[in-house]
Amino acid sequence: MMKNFLRTAGVFVVYMISSAHVGSPDTWFEGDAGPYHLTVQIEPAGVVPGVAKVFVRATGDAPQQVTIQANKFDATGGAPPPEPAVPVPGDPGLFEGKLWIMSSGSNSVTVAVNGTKGSGKVVVPAVVVAYSRLKLDKPMGAGLAVMGIFLIAGLVTIVGAAVRESVLPPGDAPSANTQKRARVAMSITSVLLAAAIFGGWKWWNSEDASYVRGIYKPLSAVAAVDQSSPSPGLKLSITDGPWIHRNDSLWLSRHGGNGWTPLVEDHGKLIHIFLIGERTAAFAHLHSATRDSVNFPASLPPLPADNYRVFADIVHESGFTHTMVTSVSVADPVKGQTFTSSDPDDSFFTGNPARTASRAILDDGSTMDWLGQNSHPAAGKPADLRFEIRRADGSRVVLEPYMGMAGHAVVERADGTVFVHLHPTGTISMASQMAFAMRQPGDTIKGRLGMRISEAEMSQMQHAVPANGAVSFPYAFPREGPYNVWVQVRYDGSVHTCRFMMSVKAAPAT
């Protein structure tokens, strides 16, 4: 009973710190903007409205001018003018800028570059949500309170002096009746000020409560395992009321729910479900078809008995992304049970030996080397997540597209408080980027844009150009501590998965 409570409490804590990616709010993108190769990091403020920091690094020849511009997916007015990003002294090729993000939800940052090689532009989707509430600094609060008392006392005194002495001839003393009127005026002023302060206090508490209610919480979900049949199954179900009743405008109005847009496929899949063992190194990356966008059944691989953290990524037509969090217990497989994948891109990993901290042995005897292992990643600093795959004879493998990418990586802090699904293009969703690039003024009917996104995504996936034996992922670990990193690549027609354990140092003092 206590174990179940602690596990539930742990999931609750994860919920409380969740953002679009659990515990990892920064957005990372790597790709081309015209003739320039850029890495973009968007660091949100955590509060909305708030100021986001944007870092743009150019590889190779750096542009002379970089501008950044924020825009909301469903903005009805024009976007604010671009803001300049300025070079960072002592770090060639790195530019930094700041943007006001005025509303939460699916936003984007357009990065425009211009230089001797020409000009280019790229749109980076960014899910911006309020996930924290700033507290008033106590010394500042005390100072403001003292100043407020001084101003109130001064105003009451001024009113009393005005009633008592403003109409007196010079040198005359106020009469008893005048002094009485002055005291009455001061009392009335005090009551009015007290009422104004009380009203302001009530208004502020109401605004604060409204803000707290608006702090982002991912869609709630539950997972269950059925191991009674010859082919065991996992079912993930979204239990969030506003999602279940998303097409019921009356219910949404009564409960103050969001009118979510439909789901769209990302990398050709409507959902990406990840199971990560709490005690074992077991890992699964599953996909599911659905009839109602609420229940997502999938075949369960032969994973060892363990309690599993479950993370599920979905993308809305608006470009907004969710990572849902839950947990499930898996018992030892029953003798005679079989596994038939519900999706050809499903994959799992039960743990194979690592030769060194920077080299893992794949299931076919090939090796994967973490080229940046000696960089000792530090929290908040770009991590060197570069990996190279070679066959047993030392020759490089030729990677094939795995769901349109040269590789996939999953980063999880050992306690489950950080989770993110990475690609060589960063933390962004391919479908989110398409939502901003393809949206037209006439896309007012839900589902219309999503259909075009799915069609375009399949086309792009079929023409994806894989890397040759190496893959890298732009990212910075948000906190110090132990992490697991699963890297997945496809070659020779099969998906291969390996696990690296990384110890991330605390951020350097500034």
Short mmCIF file of C-alpha atoms in Angstrom, two decimals:
data_model
loop_
_atom_site.label_atom_id
_atom_site.label_comp_id
_atom_site.label_asym_id
_atom_site.label_seq_id
_atom_site.Cartn_x
_atom_site.Cartn_y
_atom_site.Cartn_z
CA MET A 1 0.00 0.00 0.00
CA MET A 2 2.79 2.41 0.94
CA LYS A 3 4.70 1.56 -2.24
CA ASN A 4 1.65 2.33 -4.36
CA PHE A 5 1.18 5.62 -2.51
CA LEU A 6 4.78 6.63 -3.02
CA ARG A 7 4.64 5.70 -6.70
CA THR A 8 1.45 7.73 -7.13
CA ALA A 9 2.99 10.64 -5.24
CA GLY A 10 6.04 10.42 -7.47
CA VAL A 11 3.89 10.64 -10.59
CA PHE A 12 2.06 13.61 -9.03
CA VAL A 13 5.36 15.40 -8.47
CA VAL A 14 6.27 14.79 -12.10
CA TYR A 15 2.91 16.30 -13.10
CA MET A 16 3.57 19.39 -11.04
CA ILE A 17 6.88 20.10 -12.76
CA SER A 18 5.80 19.04 -16.22
CA SER A 19 6.02 21.19 -19.27
CA ALA A 20 5.57 20.17 -22.88
CA HIS A 21 8.56 17.96 -22.20
CA VAL A 22 8.71 16.78 -18.61
CA GLY A 23 11.08 18.90 -16.54
CA SER A 24 12.85 20.18 -19.66
CA PRO A 25 11.17 23.42 -20.76
CA ASP A 26 13.82 24.69 -23.18
CA THR A 27 13.24 24.30 -26.92
CA TRP A 28 16.14 23.18 -29.11
CA PHE A 29 16.37 23.24 -32.89
CA GLU A 30 19.18 22.44 -35.30
CA GLY A 31 18.83 22.95 -39.03
CA ASP A 32 19.38 25.26 -41.97
CA ALA A 33 18.17 28.81 -42.46
CA GLY A 34 19.03 29.39 -46.08
CA PRO A 35 22.81 29.01 -46.47
CA TYR A 36 23.46 29.05 -42.71
CA HIS A 37 23.42 26.09 -40.34
CA LEU A 38 21.93 27.16 -37.02
CA THR A 39 21.35 25.80 -33.55
CA VAL A 40 18.57 27.67 -31.73
CA GLN A 41 17.81 27.48 -28.02
CA ILE A 42 14.66 29.12 -26.63
CA GLU A 43 14.67 29.51 -22.86
CA PRO A 44 11.18 30.47 -21.60
CA ALA A 45 10.63 32.53 -18.48
CA GLY A 46 8.29 30.01 -16.87
CA VAL A 47 5.65 32.70 -16.39
CA VAL A 48 3.28 34.23 -18.95
CA PRO A 49 3.56 37.06 -19.88
CA GLY A 50 7.31 36.74 -19.63
CA VAL A 51 10.59 37.35 -21.40
CA ALA A 52 12.13 34.40 -23.25
CA LYS A 53 15.84 34.27 -24.00
CA VAL A 54 16.79 33.13 -27.49
CA PHE A 55 20.31 31.92 -28.37
CA VAL A 56 21.30 31.42 -32.01
CA ARG A 57 24.59 29.74 -32.89
CA ALA A 58 25.83 29.62 -36.47
CA THR A 59 28.16 26.81 -37.52
CA GLY A 60 30.82 27.86 -40.04
CA ASP A 61 30.49 31.33 -41.54
CA ALA A 62 28.42 33.47 -39.19
CA PRO A 63 25.80 35.92 -40.51
CA GLN A 64 26.24 39.63 -39.88
CA GLN A 65 22.66 40.19 -38.77
CA VAL A 66 20.24 38.01 -36.79
CA THR A 67 16.68 38.94 -35.87
CA ILE A 68 14.08 37.05 -33.86
CA GLN A 69 10.31 37.41 -33.88
CA ALA A 70 7.61 35.77 -31.76
CA ASN A 71 4.12 34.94 -32.95
CA LYS A 72 1.14 32.99 -31.61
CA PHE A 73 -0.35 30.21 -33.72
CA ASP A 74 -3.89 31.60 -33.58
CA ALA A 75 -2.95 35.29 -33.44
CA THR A 76 -5.64 37.47 -35.01
CA GLY A 77 -3.47 40.56 -35.29
CA GLY A 78 -0.10 41.21 -36.87
CA ALA A 79 3.05 39.86 -35.29
CA PRO A 80 5.26 42.29 -33.36
CA PRO A 81 8.28 43.62 -35.25
CA PRO A 82 11.48 41.54 -35.24
CA GLU A 83 13.97 42.12 -32.44
CA PRO A 84 17.73 42.11 -33.04
CA ALA A 85 19.86 39.33 -31.58
CA VAL A 86 23.29 40.66 -30.67
CA PRO A 87 26.65 38.84 -30.84
CA VAL A 88 27.84 37.41 -27.52
CA PRO A 89 31.29 38.84 -26.68
CA GLY A 90 34.03 36.22 -26.67
CA ASP A 91 31.93 33.55 -28.38
CA PRO A 92 32.09 33.92 -32.19
CA GLY A 93 28.99 32.76 -34.01
CA LEU A 94 26.70 33.02 -30.96
CA PHE A 95 23.90 35.58 -30.86
CA GLU A 96 21.52 36.36 -28.00
CA GLY A 97 18.17 38.14 -27.93
CA LYS A 98 15.07 38.53 -25.77
CA LEU A 99 11.40 38.31 -26.70
CA TRP A 100 8.24 39.12 -24.79
CA ILE A 101 5.84 36.17 -24.91
CA MET A 102 2.43 37.61 -24.08
CA SER A 103 0.18 34.53 -24.15
CA SER A 104 0.58 30.84 -23.43
CA GLY A 105 0.05 28.04 -25.91
CA SER A 106 1.52 27.20 -29.27
CA ASN A 107 3.97 29.94 -30.18
CA SER A 108 6.78 30.21 -32.67
CA VAL A 109 10.03 32.10 -33.00
CA THR A 110 11.09 33.12 -36.49
CA VAL A 111 14.86 33.44 -36.83
CA ALA A 112 16.04 35.49 -39.81
CA VAL A 113 19.72 35.74 -40.77
CA ASN A 114 21.54 37.87 -43.29
CA GLY A 115 25.21 37.99 -44.29
CA THR A 116 27.76 37.60 -47.04
CA LYS A 117 26.37 34.17 -48.01
CA GLY A 118 22.87 35.57 -48.41
CA SER A 119 19.80 35.47 -46.23
CA GLY A 120 17.63 32.77 -44.68
CA LYS A 121 14.78 32.20 -42.31
CA VAL A 122 13.51 29.36 -40.16
CA VAL A 123 10.43 29.00 -37.94
CA VAL A 124 11.01 27.24 -34.61
CA PRO A 125 7.82 26.08 -32.82
CA ALA A 126 7.81 26.65 -29.06
CA VAL A 127 5.18 25.54 -26.59
CA VAL A 128 5.14 28.35 -24.03
CA VAL A 129 3.22 27.71 -20.83
CA ALA A 130 3.21 29.04 -17.29
CA TYR A 131 4.73 26.34 -15.11
CA SER A 132 5.77 28.46 -12.13
CA ARG A 133 4.56 31.31 -9.96
CA LEU A 134 7.05 33.98 -8.99
CA LYS A 135 7.16 34.90 -5.31
CA LEU A 136 7.63 38.40 -4.00
CA ASP A 137 11.08 38.94 -2.56
CA LYS A 138 10.64 39.40 1.22
CA PRO A 139 13.01 42.38 1.64
CA MET A 140 11.34 44.07 -1.34
CA GLY A 141 7.90 43.31 0.10
CA ALA A 142 8.90 44.81 3.45
CA GLY A 143 10.27 47.89 1.73
CA LEU A 144 7.10 48.34 -0.33
CA ALA A 145 4.98 47.93 2.80
CA VAL A 146 6.92 50.62 4.66
CA MET A 147 6.69 52.93 1.65
CA GLY A 148 2.94 52.27 1.37
CA ILE A 149 2.36 53.08 5.05
CA PHE A 150 4.37 56.29 4.65
CA LEU A 151 2.36 57.33 1.58
CA ILE A 152 -0.99 56.54 3.25
CA ALA A 153 -0.04 58.47 6.38
CA GLY A 154 1.14 61.36 4.22
CA LEU A 155 -2.07 61.45 2.20
CA VAL A 156 -4.27 61.39 5.33
CA THR A 157 -2.16 64.16 6.87
CA ILE A 158 -2.39 66.29 3.73
CA VAL A 159 -6.19 65.93 3.62
CA GLY A 160 -6.44 66.93 7.29
CA ALA A 161 -4.17 69.92 6.79
CA ALA A 162 -6.12 71.01 3.71
CA VAL A 163 -9.46 70.99 5.56
CA ARG A 164 -8.01 72.55 8.70
CA GLU A 165 -5.73 75.27 7.38
CA SER A 166 -6.17 75.86 3.64
CA VAL A 167 -8.84 78.59 4.05
CA LEU A 168 -7.36 80.28 7.14
CA PRO A 169 -5.84 83.72 6.81
CA PRO A 170 -2.11 83.80 7.51
CA GLY A 171 -1.34 83.73 11.22
CA ASP A 172 -4.84 82.62 12.38
CA ALA A 173 -5.22 79.46 14.49
CA PRO A 174 -7.87 76.90 13.46
CA SER A 175 -10.99 76.83 15.55
CA ALA A 176 -12.24 73.80 17.40
CA ASN A 177 -14.95 73.34 14.78
CA THR A 178 -12.37 73.44 11.97
CA GLN A 179 -10.21 70.90 13.76
CA LYS A 180 -13.23 68.66 14.17
CA ARG A 181 -13.97 68.87 10.42
CA ALA A 182 -10.33 68.05 9.72
CA ARG A 183 -10.52 64.94 11.91
CA VAL A 184 -13.73 63.85 10.16
CA ALA A 185 -12.09 64.35 6.74
CA MET A 186 -9.05 62.36 7.85
CA SER A 187 -11.30 59.54 9.12
CA ILE A 188 -13.27 59.43 5.87
CA THR A 189 -10.04 59.42 3.86
CA SER A 190 -8.69 56.57 6.00
CA VAL A 191 -11.87 54.53 5.44
CA LEU A 192 -11.78 55.17 1.68
CA LEU A 193 -8.11 54.20 1.49
CA ALA A 194 -8.75 51.07 3.54
CA ALA A 195 -11.62 50.15 1.21
CA ALA A 196 -9.40 50.76 -1.82
CA ILE A 197 -6.63 48.63 -0.33
CA PHE A 198 -9.07 45.85 0.56
CA GLY A 199 -10.56 45.94 -2.94
CA GLY A 200 -7.12 45.86 -4.49
CA TRP A 201 -6.16 42.96 -2.25
CA LYS A 202 -9.28 41.01 -3.29
CA TRP A 203 -8.66 41.78 -6.97
CA TRP A 204 -5.02 40.71 -6.70
CA ASN A 205 -5.97 37.43 -4.99
CA SER A 206 -8.53 36.78 -7.72
CA GLU A 207 -5.95 37.42 -10.44
CA ASP A 208 -3.42 35.25 -8.62
CA ALA A 209 -5.92 32.40 -8.24
CA SER A 210 -6.79 32.67 -11.94
CA TYR A 211 -3.10 32.52 -12.83
CA VAL A 212 -2.55 29.46 -10.61
CA ARG A 213 -5.50 27.71 -12.26
CA GLY A 214 -3.90 28.48 -15.62
CA ILE A 215 -0.53 26.94 -14.74
CA TYR A 216 0.09 24.20 -17.27
CA LYS A 217 -0.88 20.65 -16.43
CA PRO A 218 -0.49 17.93 -19.06
CA LEU A 219 -3.48 15.88 -20.11
CA SER A 220 -4.16 13.21 -17.49
CA ALA A 221 -3.87 9.60 -18.60
CA VAL A 222 -3.81 6.07 -17.22
CA ALA A 223 -2.18 2.91 -18.51
CA ALA A 224 -3.18 -0.72 -18.00
CA VAL A 225 -1.62 -4.03 -19.00
CA ASP A 226 -3.54 -7.14 -20.03
CA GLN A 227 -1.30 -10.20 -19.76
CA SER A 228 -4.09 -12.77 -19.67
CA SER A 229 -4.18 -13.33 -23.44
CA PRO A 230 -1.57 -15.11 -25.58
CA SER A 231 -0.59 -11.71 -26.96
CA PRO A 232 -0.29 -9.26 -24.01
CA GLY A 233 -1.38 -5.69 -24.60
CA LEU A 234 -0.94 -2.20 -23.18
CA LYS A 235 -3.73 0.36 -23.29
CA LEU A 236 -3.13 4.02 -22.59
CA SER A 237 -6.27 6.11 -22.08
CA ILE A 238 -6.58 9.87 -21.82
CA THR A 239 -8.81 10.63 -18.83
CA ASP A 240 -8.72 14.42 -19.02
CA GLY A 241 -12.31 15.77 -19.06
CA PRO A 242 -11.75 18.70 -21.45
CA TRP A 243 -10.18 16.30 -23.97
CA ILE A 244 -12.88 13.66 -23.67
CA HIS A 245 -15.56 16.38 -24.07
CA ARG A 246 -13.56 18.44 -26.59
CA ASN A 247 -16.45 18.47 -29.07
CA ASP A 248 -19.09 19.35 -26.47
CA SER A 249 -19.15 23.15 -26.36
CA LEU A 250 -21.78 23.20 -23.59
CA TRP A 251 -19.68 20.97 -21.31
CA LEU A 252 -16.57 23.04 -22.01
CA SER A 253 -18.45 26.25 -21.22
CA ARG A 254 -19.72 24.89 -17.91
CA HIS A 255 -16.34 23.53 -16.83
CA GLY A 256 -14.07 26.19 -18.29
CA GLY A 257 -12.27 23.66 -20.47
CA ASN A 258 -10.02 24.23 -23.46
CA GLY A 259 -11.29 23.58 -26.97
CA TRP A 260 -8.36 21.42 -28.07
CA THR A 261 -7.64 21.01 -31.76
CA PRO A 262 -7.42 17.45 -33.19
CA LEU A 263 -4.30 15.32 -33.01
CA VAL A 264 -1.94 15.12 -35.97
CA GLU A 265 0.67 12.55 -36.85
CA ASP A 266 4.25 13.30 -35.87
CA HIS A 267 6.88 11.23 -37.65
CA GLY A 268 3.99 9.31 -39.13
CA LYS A 269 2.54 8.31 -35.74
CA LEU A 270 -0.39 9.73 -33.81
CA ILE A 271 1.21 8.86 -30.46
CA HIS A 272 4.64 7.85 -29.20
CA ILE A 273 4.46 5.79 -26.00
CA PHE A 274 7.60 5.15 -23.95
CA LEU A 275 7.91 2.62 -21.12
CA ILE A 276 10.96 2.97 -18.87
CA GLY A 277 11.72 0.51 -16.08
CA GLU A 278 12.22 1.95 -12.61
CA ARG A 279 14.64 -0.79 -11.48
CA THR A 280 15.74 -2.39 -14.73
CA ALA A 281 17.24 -0.98 -17.93
CA ALA A 282 14.15 -2.04 -19.88
CA PHE A 283 12.77 0.40 -22.40
CA ALA A 284 10.06 0.34 -25.07
CA HIS A 285 9.06 2.80 -27.80
CA LEU A 286 5.53 1.95 -28.99
CA HIS A 287 2.90 3.40 -31.31
CA SER A 288 -0.80 2.87 -31.48
CA ALA A 289 -3.75 3.36 -33.76
CA THR A 290 -6.92 4.74 -32.20
CA ARG A 291 -10.58 4.97 -33.05
CA ASP A 292 -11.52 7.79 -30.70
CA SER A 293 -8.25 9.64 -29.88
CA VAL A 294 -8.91 8.67 -26.25
CA ASN A 295 -7.87 5.01 -26.04
CA PHE A 296 -4.56 3.87 -27.52
CA PRO A 297 -4.02 0.07 -27.46
CA ALA A 298 -0.64 -1.42 -28.36
CA SER A 299 1.04 -4.81 -28.21
CA LEU A 300 3.25 -5.25 -25.15
CA PRO A 301 6.82 -6.46 -25.78
CA PRO A 302 8.30 -9.19 -23.54
CA LEU A 303 9.62 -6.76 -20.94
CA PRO A 304 10.93 -7.97 -17.56
CA ALA A 305 8.73 -7.59 -14.49
CA ASP A 306 9.03 -4.06 -13.14
CA ASN A 307 7.15 -0.88 -12.41
CA TYR A 308 7.36 1.27 -15.52
CA ARG A 309 7.13 5.00 -15.96
CA VAL A 310 4.98 5.75 -18.99
CA PHE A 311 5.48 8.88 -21.10
CA ALA A 312 3.30 9.56 -24.15
CA ASP A 313 3.89 12.32 -26.72
CA ILE A 314 1.06 13.73 -28.83
CA VAL A 315 0.81 16.78 -31.11
CA HIS A 316 -2.23 18.95 -31.76
CA GLU A 317 -3.13 20.56 -35.05
CA SER A 318 -2.26 23.92 -33.47
CA GLY A 319 1.31 22.74 -32.99
CA PHE A 320 0.85 22.35 -29.22
CA THR A 321 2.56 19.24 -27.84
CA HIS A 322 1.82 17.21 -24.71
CA THR A 323 3.87 14.68 -22.82
CA MET A 324 1.44 12.68 -20.70
CA VAL A 325 2.80 10.91 -17.64
CA THR A 326 1.54 7.85 -15.81
CA SER A 327 2.85 4.47 -14.62
CA VAL A 328 2.07 0.78 -14.98
CA SER A 329 3.22 -2.52 -13.49
CA VAL A 330 4.29 -5.39 -15.72
CA ALA A 331 4.51 -8.98 -14.45
CA ASP A 332 6.84 -11.66 -15.73
CA PRO A 333 5.74 -12.93 -19.16
CA VAL A 334 3.59 -16.04 -19.01
CA LYS A 335 5.03 -19.10 -20.73
CA GLY A 336 3.69 -19.43 -24.23
CA GLN A 337 2.90 -15.76 -24.72
CA THR A 338 3.91 -14.27 -28.04
CA PHE A 339 4.71 -10.77 -29.19
CA THR A 340 3.42 -9.44 -32.47
CA SER A 341 4.18 -5.76 -32.92
CA SER A 342 1.15 -3.54 -33.44
CA ASP A 343 3.29 -1.15 -35.50
CA PRO A 344 6.32 -1.92 -37.69
CA ASP A 345 8.31 0.84 -35.98
CA ASP A 346 7.75 -0.46 -32.44
CA SER A 347 10.98 -1.29 -30.63
CA PHE A 348 12.15 -2.35 -27.20
CA PHE A 349 15.33 -2.88 -25.21
CA THR A 350 15.86 -5.12 -22.20
CA GLY A 351 19.50 -4.31 -21.50
CA ASN A 352 22.77 -5.45 -23.01
CA PRO A 353 26.27 -4.98 -21.63
CA ALA A 354 28.21 -1.77 -22.19
CA ARG A 355 31.89 -2.26 -22.88
CA THR A 356 32.83 1.14 -21.41
CA ALA A 357 31.01 4.26 -20.27
CA SER A 358 31.32 5.63 -23.79
CA ARG A 359 30.79 2.44 -25.83
CA ALA A 360 27.73 0.21 -26.01
CA ILE A 361 27.38 -3.12 -27.78
CA LEU A 362 24.32 -3.44 -30.00
CA ASP A 363 22.32 -6.63 -30.42
CA ASP A 364 24.07 -7.56 -33.66
CA GLY A 365 27.57 -7.10 -32.27
CA SER A 366 28.06 -3.61 -33.69
CA THR A 367 29.23 -0.85 -31.38
CA MET A 368 27.92 2.63 -30.69
CA ASP A 369 30.43 5.16 -29.36
CA TRP A 370 29.46 8.30 -27.51
CA LEU A 371 31.98 10.70 -29.02
CA GLY A 372 31.27 13.44 -26.49
CA GLN A 373 31.57 11.28 -23.37
CA ASN A 374 34.73 13.01 -22.20
CA SER A 375 33.08 16.41 -22.27
CA HIS A 376 31.45 15.77 -18.85
CA PRO A 377 28.13 17.51 -19.52
CA ALA A 378 27.10 20.29 -17.15
CA ALA A 379 23.54 21.33 -16.46
CA GLY A 380 22.38 24.21 -18.60
CA LYS A 381 25.29 23.91 -21.03
CA PRO A 382 25.02 22.40 -24.54
CA ALA A 383 25.74 18.67 -24.25
CA ASP A 384 27.90 16.90 -26.82
CA LEU A 385 25.48 14.11 -27.76
CA ARG A 386 27.27 12.72 -30.82
CA PHE A 387 27.21 9.00 -31.51
CA GLU A 388 28.96 6.82 -34.10
CA ILE A 389 27.94 3.28 -35.07
CA ARG A 390 30.44 0.79 -36.48
CA ARG A 391 30.23 -2.91 -37.32
CA ALA A 392 32.31 -5.50 -35.54
CA ASP A 393 34.97 -5.18 -38.26
CA GLY A 394 35.25 -1.42 -37.67
CA SER A 395 33.44 -0.27 -40.80
CA ARG A 396 30.73 2.37 -40.48
CA VAL A 397 27.14 1.33 -40.91
CA VAL A 398 24.85 3.09 -43.36
CA LEU A 399 21.93 4.43 -41.37
CA GLU A 400 18.41 4.22 -42.71
CA PRO A 401 15.57 6.61 -41.84
CA TYR A 402 13.79 5.65 -38.65
CA MET A 403 10.43 7.42 -38.78
CA GLY A 404 11.96 10.06 -41.02
CA MET A 405 15.02 10.73 -38.86
CA ALA A 406 18.61 9.53 -38.78
CA GLY A 407 18.00 8.57 -35.15
CA HIS A 408 15.89 9.07 -32.04
CA ALA A 409 17.04 9.57 -28.47
CA VAL A 410 15.22 9.53 -25.15
CA VAL A 411 16.67 11.35 -22.16
CA GLU A 412 15.38 10.53 -18.68
CA ARG A 413 16.69 11.58 -15.30
CA ALA A 414 17.03 8.52 -13.09
CA ASP A 415 14.20 9.69 -10.81
CA GLY A 416 11.83 10.35 -13.73
CA THR A 417 11.64 14.12 -13.17
CA VAL A 418 13.12 14.88 -16.60
CA PHE A 419 12.02 13.28 -19.85
CA VAL A 420 12.46 14.40 -23.42
CA HIS A 421 12.27 12.73 -26.83
CA LEU A 422 15.08 14.07 -29.06
CA HIS A 423 15.79 14.07 -32.78
CA PRO A 424 18.73 15.38 -34.80
CA THR A 425 16.59 18.49 -35.33
CA GLY A 426 16.26 18.98 -31.56
CA THR A 427 13.31 18.84 -29.19
CA ILE A 428 10.83 20.28 -31.66
CA SER A 429 8.04 18.30 -33.27
CA MET A 430 8.17 17.96 -37.04
CA ALA A 431 4.39 18.30 -37.15
CA SER A 432 4.49 21.47 -35.00
CA GLN A 433 6.92 23.12 -37.37
CA MET A 434 4.71 22.20 -40.31
CA ALA A 435 1.65 23.62 -38.54
CA PHE A 436 3.24 27.08 -38.52
CA ALA A 437 4.74 26.79 -41.99
CA MET A 438 1.55 25.51 -43.67
CA ARG A 439 -1.21 27.36 -41.81
CA GLN A 440 -3.35 29.57 -44.04
CA PRO A 441 -5.93 32.23 -43.13
CA GLY A 442 -8.73 29.94 -44.29
CA ASP A 443 -7.80 27.11 -41.91
CA THR A 444 -10.71 27.70 -39.56
CA ILE A 445 -12.21 24.20 -39.78
CA LYS A 446 -10.65 21.74 -37.35
CA GLY A 447 -8.89 18.91 -39.11
CA ARG A 448 -8.28 20.61 -42.45
CA LEU A 449 -4.74 21.71 -41.64
CA GLY A 450 -4.03 18.38 -39.95
CA MET A 451 -4.80 16.48 -43.14
CA ARG A 452 -2.32 18.58 -45.11
CA ILE A 453 0.30 18.15 -42.39
CA SER A 454 -0.05 14.36 -42.48
CA GLU A 455 0.21 14.26 -46.27
CA ALA A 456 3.25 16.56 -46.34
CA GLU A 457 4.94 14.74 -43.47
CA MET A 458 4.68 11.37 -45.18
CA SER A 459 6.17 12.89 -48.32
CA GLN A 460 9.09 14.38 -46.40
CA MET A 461 9.69 11.18 -44.45
CA GLN A 462 9.96 9.19 -47.67
CA HIS A 463 12.66 11.56 -48.91
CA ALA A 464 14.57 11.91 -45.63
CA VAL A 465 18.35 11.74 -46.06
CA PRO A 466 19.95 9.61 -43.34
CA ALA A 467 23.34 10.24 -41.78
CA ASN A 468 26.19 7.87 -42.59
CA GLY A 469 27.14 6.01 -39.45
CA ALA A 470 26.82 8.99 -37.08
CA VAL A 471 24.02 10.88 -35.42
CA SER A 472 23.86 13.83 -33.02
CA PHE A 473 21.19 15.53 -30.91
CA PRO A 474 21.21 19.20 -29.77
CA TYR A 475 20.26 19.48 -26.10
CA ALA A 476 21.25 20.76 -22.66
CA PHE A 477 20.49 18.82 -19.50
CA PRO A 478 18.29 21.04 -17.30
CA ARG A 479 19.50 19.72 -13.93
CA GLU A 480 22.46 17.91 -12.45
CA GLY A 481 22.23 14.25 -11.51
CA PRO A 482 22.26 10.77 -13.08
CA TYR A 483 20.60 10.35 -16.49
CA ASN A 484 19.81 7.51 -18.86
CA VAL A 485 20.02 8.15 -22.58
CA TRP A 486 18.58 5.62 -25.02
CA VAL A 487 19.71 6.03 -28.64
CA GLN A 488 17.79 4.36 -31.47
CA VAL A 489 18.92 3.97 -35.08
CA ARG A 490 17.87 1.80 -38.01
CA TYR A 491 20.16 -0.09 -40.35
CA ASP A 492 19.98 -3.37 -42.24
CA GLY A 493 16.19 -3.05 -41.99
CA SER A 494 16.08 -3.30 -38.18
CA VAL A 495 15.89 -0.84 -35.28
CA HIS A 496 18.77 -1.05 -32.82
CA THR A 497 18.68 0.46 -29.34
CA CYS A 498 21.37 1.04 -26.74
CA ARG A 499 21.58 2.79 -23.37
CA PHE A 500 24.16 5.17 -21.95
CA MET A 501 24.35 6.32 -18.36
CA MET A 502 25.47 9.91 -17.88
CA SER A 503 26.33 11.87 -14.76
CA VAL A 504 25.56 15.55 -15.27
CA LYS A 505 27.42 18.09 -13.18
CA ALA A 506 25.83 21.11 -11.54
CA ALA A 507 25.73 24.29 -13.59
CA PRO A 508 28.92 26.35 -13.19
CA ALA A 509 28.68 29.34 -10.90
CA THR A 510 28.22 32.68 -12.66
#
